[in-house]
mmCIF file of C-alpha atoms in Angstrom:
data_model
loop_
_atom_site.group_PDB
_atom_site.id
_atom_site.type_symbol
_atom_site.label_atom_id
_atom_site.label_comp_id
_atom_site.label_asym_id
_atom_site.label_seq_id
_atom_site.Cartn_x
_atom_site.Cartn_y
_atom_site.Cartn_z
ATOM 1 C CA UNK A 1 -3.028 10.332 -18.842
ATOM 2 C CA UNK A 2 -5.816 9.334 -15.958
ATOM 3 C CA UNK A 3 -4.891 7.693 -13.127
ATOM 4 C CA UNK A 4 -6.670 5.269 -10.648
ATOM 5 C CA UNK A 5 -9.631 6.924 -9.213
ATOM 6 C CA UNK A 6 -12.912 5.507 -6.874
ATOM 7 C CA UNK A 7 -15.957 5.808 -5.669
ATOM 8 C CA UNK A 8 -17.569 6.986 -4.028
ATOM 9 C CA UNK A 9 -15.184 9.118 -1.341
ATOM 10 C CA UNK A 10 -16.997 8.242 1.940
ATOM 11 C CA UNK A 11 -20.209 5.982 2.461
ATOM 12 C CA UNK A 12 -21.816 5.319 5.706
ATOM 13 C CA UNK A 13 -23.379 1.399 6.383
ATOM 14 C CA UNK A 14 -25.135 -0.295 9.037
ATOM 15 C CA UNK A 15 -23.755 -3.914 10.670
ATOM 16 C CA UNK A 16 -25.481 -6.707 8.471
ATOM 17 C CA UNK A 17 -25.563 -4.503 5.259
ATOM 18 C CA UNK A 18 -23.897 -4.859 1.855
ATOM 19 C CA UNK A 19 -21.231 -2.788 0.236
ATOM 20 C CA UNK A 20 -19.904 -2.562 -4.164
ATOM 21 C CA UNK A 21 -17.056 -0.474 -4.094
ATOM 22 C CA UNK A 22 -15.801 0.880 -7.311
ATOM 23 C CA UNK A 23 -12.413 1.548 -8.971
ATOM 24 C CA UNK A 24 -11.072 2.465 -12.450
ATOM 25 C CA UNK A 25 -8.145 1.384 -13.041
ATOM 26 C CA UNK A 26 -5.194 3.660 -14.799
ATOM 27 C CA UNK A 27 -5.056 3.677 -19.116
ATOM 28 C CA UNK A 28 -3.734 0.382 -19.796
ATOM 29 C CA UNK A 29 -2.917 -1.817 -16.241
ATOM 30 C CA UNK A 30 -4.608 -5.368 -16.629
ATOM 31 C CA UNK A 31 -4.603 -5.852 -12.723
ATOM 32 C CA UNK A 32 -5.980 -4.849 -9.900
ATOM 33 C CA UNK A 33 -5.580 -5.142 -6.146
ATOM 34 C CA UNK A 34 -7.361 -3.834 -3.172
ATOM 35 C CA UNK A 35 -6.274 -3.128 0.271
ATOM 36 C CA UNK A 36 -7.653 -2.383 3.431
ATOM 37 C CA UNK A 37 -6.097 0.264 5.924
ATOM 38 C CA UNK A 38 -7.912 0.056 9.355
ATOM 39 C CA UNK A 39 -7.289 3.074 12.160
ATOM 40 C CA UNK A 40 -3.550 3.600 12.723
ATOM 41 C CA UNK A 41 -2.223 0.308 10.444
ATOM 42 C CA UNK A 42 -0.564 -0.092 7.011
ATOM 43 C CA UNK A 43 -2.924 -1.160 3.968
ATOM 44 C CA UNK A 44 -3.821 -5.494 4.046
ATOM 45 C CA UNK A 45 -3.632 -6.757 0.983
ATOM 46 C CA UNK A 46 -7.809 -8.392 0.091
ATOM 47 C CA UNK A 47 -7.351 -9.796 -3.464
ATOM 48 C CA UNK A 48 -5.977 -8.876 -6.672
ATOM 49 C CA UNK A 49 -6.944 -9.687 -10.173
ATOM 50 C CA UNK A 50 -6.085 -9.899 -13.536
ATOM 51 C CA UNK A 51 -8.216 -10.301 -16.384
ATOM 52 C CA UNK A 52 -10.421 -10.920 -14.433
ATOM 53 C CA UNK A 53 -9.485 -13.899 -12.786
ATOM 54 C CA UNK A 54 -8.962 -13.768 -8.916
ATOM 55 C CA UNK A 55 -5.242 -13.443 -8.892
ATOM 56 C CA UNK A 56 -4.511 -14.316 -5.439
ATOM 57 C CA UNK A 57 -5.938 -13.582 -2.161
ATOM 58 C CA UNK A 58 -4.904 -12.556 1.694
ATOM 59 C CA UNK A 59 -6.293 -13.928 4.756
ATOM 60 C CA UNK A 60 -9.850 -12.136 4.316
ATOM 61 C CA UNK A 61 -13.486 -14.113 4.521
ATOM 62 C CA UNK A 62 -15.531 -14.869 1.606
ATOM 63 C CA UNK A 63 -17.990 -11.901 2.704
ATOM 64 C CA UNK A 64 -15.415 -9.909 0.796
ATOM 65 C CA UNK A 65 -15.349 -10.476 -3.003
ATOM 66 C CA UNK A 66 -14.041 -8.997 -6.281
ATOM 67 C CA UNK A 67 -15.191 -8.449 -9.818
ATOM 68 C CA UNK A 68 -12.622 -7.120 -12.955
ATOM 69 C CA UNK A 69 -14.303 -5.888 -16.290
ATOM 70 C CA UNK A 70 -13.313 -6.041 -19.551
ATOM 71 C CA UNK A 71 -12.324 -2.473 -19.473
ATOM 72 C CA UNK A 72 -10.344 -3.392 -16.143
ATOM 73 C CA UNK A 73 -12.224 -1.260 -14.209
ATOM 74 C CA UNK A 74 -13.209 -3.160 -10.318
ATOM 75 C CA UNK A 75 -16.102 -4.019 -8.040
ATOM 76 C CA UNK A 76 -15.280 -4.598 -4.254
ATOM 77 C CA UNK A 77 -18.283 -6.373 -2.352
ATOM 78 C CA UNK A 78 -18.497 -6.813 0.852
ATOM 79 C CA UNK A 79 -21.369 -8.850 2.637
ATOM 80 C CA UNK A 80 -23.047 -8.774 5.982
ATOM 81 C CA UNK A 81 -20.768 -5.718 6.682
ATOM 82 C CA UNK A 82 -19.553 -6.393 10.581
ATOM 83 C CA UNK A 83 -17.681 -3.162 12.838
ATOM 84 C CA UNK A 84 -14.623 -3.726 12.170
ATOM 85 C CA UNK A 85 -14.790 -3.814 8.739
ATOM 86 C CA UNK A 86 -14.568 0.010 9.381
ATOM 87 C CA UNK A 87 -11.130 1.529 7.560
ATOM 88 C CA UNK A 88 -10.254 3.028 3.854
ATOM 89 C CA UNK A 89 -10.551 0.753 1.316
ATOM 90 C CA UNK A 90 -7.403 1.546 -1.413
ATOM 91 C CA UNK A 91 -7.470 -0.212 -5.136
ATOM 92 C CA UNK A 92 -3.652 -0.077 -7.035
ATOM 93 C CA UNK A 93 -3.857 -0.682 -10.390
ATOM 94 C CA UNK A 94 -0.659 -2.184 -12.418
ATOM 95 C CA UNK A 95 0.407 -3.990 -15.090
ATOM 96 C CA UNK A 96 0.952 -7.590 -14.309
ATOM 97 C CA UNK A 97 4.039 -7.741 -12.154
ATOM 98 C CA UNK A 98 4.857 -4.285 -11.867
ATOM 99 C CA UNK A 99 4.606 -1.587 -9.744
ATOM 100 C CA UNK A 100 1.058 -0.849 -8.193
ATOM 101 C CA UNK A 101 -0.633 2.831 -8.592
ATOM 102 C CA UNK A 102 -3.134 3.579 -5.428
ATOM 103 C CA UNK A 103 -6.168 5.371 -6.031
ATOM 104 C CA UNK A 104 -7.168 7.799 -3.253
ATOM 105 C CA UNK A 105 -9.906 5.118 -0.745
ATOM 106 C CA UNK A 106 -12.697 5.138 -0.019
ATOM 107 C CA UNK A 107 -14.011 5.373 3.144
ATOM 108 C CA UNK A 108 -16.415 3.200 4.490
ATOM 109 C CA UNK A 109 -18.050 3.447 7.950
ATOM 110 C CA UNK A 110 -19.831 0.784 9.505
ATOM 111 C CA UNK A 111 -22.644 1.771 12.294
ATOM 112 C CA UNK B 1 2.150 -11.437 12.865
ATOM 113 C CA UNK B 2 3.486 -8.646 11.866
ATOM 114 C CA UNK B 3 6.533 -9.270 8.990
ATOM 115 C CA UNK B 4 7.129 -5.552 7.851
ATOM 116 C CA UNK B 5 7.716 -3.390 11.117
ATOM 117 C CA UNK B 6 7.974 0.402 11.927
ATOM 118 C CA UNK B 7 8.538 0.721 14.982
ATOM 119 C CA UNK B 8 8.816 4.518 15.434
ATOM 120 C CA UNK B 9 5.079 6.057 14.990
ATOM 121 C CA UNK B 10 6.466 9.459 14.031
ATOM 122 C CA UNK B 11 9.442 11.548 13.217
ATOM 123 C CA UNK B 12 10.006 15.308 13.871
ATOM 124 C CA UNK B 13 12.464 17.431 12.432
ATOM 125 C CA UNK B 14 13.658 20.525 11.328
ATOM 126 C CA UNK B 15 13.941 21.370 7.733
ATOM 127 C CA UNK B 16 16.847 21.399 5.636
ATOM 128 C CA UNK B 17 17.662 18.532 8.160
ATOM 129 C CA UNK B 18 17.909 14.959 7.306
ATOM 130 C CA UNK B 19 15.117 12.619 7.899
ATOM 131 C CA UNK B 20 15.617 8.805 8.273
ATOM 132 C CA UNK B 21 12.572 6.380 8.739
ATOM 133 C CA UNK B 22 13.210 2.826 9.477
ATOM 134 C CA UNK B 23 11.864 -0.451 8.588
ATOM 135 C CA UNK B 24 12.135 -4.442 9.855
ATOM 136 C CA UNK B 25 11.136 -7.342 8.785
ATOM 137 C CA UNK B 26 10.962 -10.705 9.301
ATOM 138 C CA UNK B 27 10.468 -12.981 6.204
ATOM 139 C CA UNK B 28 13.456 -13.463 4.875
ATOM 140 C CA UNK B 29 11.655 -14.029 1.043
ATOM 141 C CA UNK B 30 10.805 -11.051 0.630
ATOM 142 C CA UNK B 31 13.273 -9.800 -2.115
ATOM 143 C CA UNK B 32 12.022 -6.467 -3.320
ATOM 144 C CA UNK B 33 10.830 -3.655 -0.888
ATOM 145 C CA UNK B 34 9.384 -0.143 -1.200
ATOM 146 C CA UNK B 35 8.443 2.878 0.427
ATOM 147 C CA UNK B 36 5.085 4.596 -0.181
ATOM 148 C CA UNK B 37 4.006 8.401 1.188
ATOM 149 C CA UNK B 38 0.962 8.787 2.136
ATOM 150 C CA UNK B 39 -0.931 12.487 2.435
ATOM 151 C CA UNK B 40 -4.324 12.689 4.550
ATOM 152 C CA UNK B 41 -7.380 11.343 1.148
ATOM 153 C CA UNK B 42 -4.784 10.326 -0.746
ATOM 154 C CA UNK B 43 -3.602 7.109 -2.038
ATOM 155 C CA UNK B 44 -0.184 5.881 -1.273
ATOM 156 C CA UNK B 45 2.387 7.266 -4.001
ATOM 157 C CA UNK B 46 5.797 5.411 -4.725
ATOM 158 C CA UNK B 47 8.866 7.292 -3.708
ATOM 159 C CA UNK B 48 11.598 4.630 -4.570
ATOM 160 C CA UNK B 49 12.660 0.791 -3.694
ATOM 161 C CA UNK B 50 15.178 -1.294 -4.292
ATOM 162 C CA UNK B 51 16.005 -4.861 -4.735
ATOM 163 C CA UNK B 52 17.263 -7.446 -2.627
ATOM 164 C CA UNK B 53 20.022 -7.722 -4.820
ATOM 165 C CA UNK B 54 21.349 -4.171 -3.700
ATOM 166 C CA UNK B 55 22.125 -2.228 -0.467
ATOM 167 C CA UNK B 56 21.642 1.161 -1.735
ATOM 168 C CA UNK B 57 19.448 2.801 -3.909
ATOM 169 C CA UNK B 58 19.538 6.488 -4.576
ATOM 170 C CA UNK B 59 17.082 8.969 -6.405
ATOM 171 C CA UNK B 60 17.572 12.784 -5.293
ATOM 172 C CA UNK B 61 17.093 13.909 -1.821
ATOM 173 C CA UNK B 62 15.500 9.963 -1.183
ATOM 174 C CA UNK B 63 18.417 6.802 -0.680
ATOM 175 C CA UNK B 64 17.030 3.752 0.794
ATOM 176 C CA UNK B 65 19.386 1.681 2.237
ATOM 177 C CA UNK B 66 19.180 -2.027 2.791
ATOM 178 C CA UNK B 67 20.410 -4.741 5.495
ATOM 179 C CA UNK B 68 19.751 -8.058 4.661
ATOM 180 C CA UNK B 69 21.878 -9.899 6.761
ATOM 181 C CA UNK B 70 19.977 -7.780 10.120
ATOM 182 C CA UNK B 71 16.653 -7.806 7.573
ATOM 183 C CA UNK B 72 16.748 -3.983 8.045
ATOM 184 C CA UNK B 73 16.288 -0.994 5.901
ATOM 185 C CA UNK B 74 15.854 2.757 5.910
ATOM 186 C CA UNK B 75 14.941 5.898 3.519
ATOM 187 C CA UNK B 76 16.942 8.950 4.502
ATOM 188 C CA UNK B 77 15.279 12.292 2.928
ATOM 189 C CA UNK B 78 18.205 15.116 2.703
ATOM 190 C CA UNK B 79 17.579 17.709 2.675
ATOM 191 C CA UNK B 80 14.213 17.571 4.364
ATOM 192 C CA UNK B 81 11.550 19.867 2.857
ATOM 193 C CA UNK B 82 8.050 20.995 5.387
ATOM 194 C CA UNK B 83 6.148 19.319 1.655
ATOM 195 C CA UNK B 84 7.885 16.108 2.324
ATOM 196 C CA UNK B 85 5.250 15.872 5.980
ATOM 197 C CA UNK B 86 3.260 12.560 5.190
ATOM 198 C CA UNK B 87 3.007 9.146 6.223
ATOM 199 C CA UNK B 88 5.687 6.887 4.845
ATOM 200 C CA UNK B 89 5.055 3.046 4.669
ATOM 201 C CA UNK B 90 7.454 0.715 4.246
ATOM 202 C CA UNK B 91 6.415 -2.469 1.633
ATOM 203 C CA UNK B 92 7.872 -5.479 0.676
ATOM 204 C CA UNK B 93 7.229 -8.485 -1.817
ATOM 205 C CA UNK B 94 8.711 -11.344 -2.722
ATOM 206 C CA UNK B 95 9.253 -11.730 -6.961
ATOM 207 C CA UNK B 96 10.201 -14.808 -6.918
ATOM 208 C CA UNK B 97 7.997 -17.331 -6.010
ATOM 209 C CA UNK B 98 4.247 -17.925 -6.169
ATOM 210 C CA UNK B 99 3.085 -14.777 -4.121
ATOM 211 C CA UNK B 100 4.496 -12.043 -6.344
ATOM 212 C CA UNK B 101 0.921 -10.569 -6.562
ATOM 213 C CA UNK B 102 0.900 -8.584 -2.813
ATOM 214 C CA UNK B 103 2.610 -6.044 -1.100
ATOM 215 C CA UNK B 104 3.463 -6.493 2.983
ATOM 216 C CA UNK B 105 3.551 -3.364 4.234
ATOM 217 C CA UNK B 106 4.135 -1.438 7.667
ATOM 218 C CA UNK B 107 2.474 0.777 9.947
ATOM 219 C CA UNK B 108 3.834 3.993 8.226
ATOM 220 C CA UNK B 109 5.851 6.879 10.161
ATOM 221 C CA UNK B 110 4.492 10.031 10.090
ATOM 222 C CA UNK B 111 6.817 12.569 9.778
ATOM 223 C CA UNK B 112 6.519 16.248 10.239
ATOM 224 C CA UNK B 113 9.361 18.489 8.734
ATOM 225 C CA UNK B 114 9.438 21.955 10.666
ATOM 226 C CA UNK B 115 10.134 25.167 9.149
#
């Protein structure tokens, strides 16, 4: 059984660019959530997808968007990058309503 | 507005002694609480949880206590081992109602266990 994987591990972008982060859920999990962890902070909920539909959203602007695919892998897209978007982005998969399993994260740096 | 607070950024203990990590919350709708451990370059790993209908849950060296009236929970690690050195996050969830999809995290406490 494979765990949650994320790619890439690290990424450097400049302000105004767009970025796509990828997540592969743990086998059998149909729900994926994305979190942003800024330096010195705890993870903050961005949104969750269940069976390819957005199931809930945190306090993030619309330039943060996501997709979940039929194989339950997922993408997080961020448009018009800002310096404050620099953070560790964590993906977590689960069965709906069950405990989340986190991936190792993608470290995004915006210059 | 931080709904889950971990007021101690760091804690240092000697190997074999007890580690006590504290967490306070403000949202009375939270009814499920979790502790996660995080090593550098890894994602958070689930440690232990407690439902609001209980006041204690134990798993090996780890015990979580919940005081609902004080909106306070604590994680006890006995005995502490050097491998326990990590950042510990307290998280809360509302299982009932419409927002049971998200975890609300504290800022974390860096635990260092000295040999």
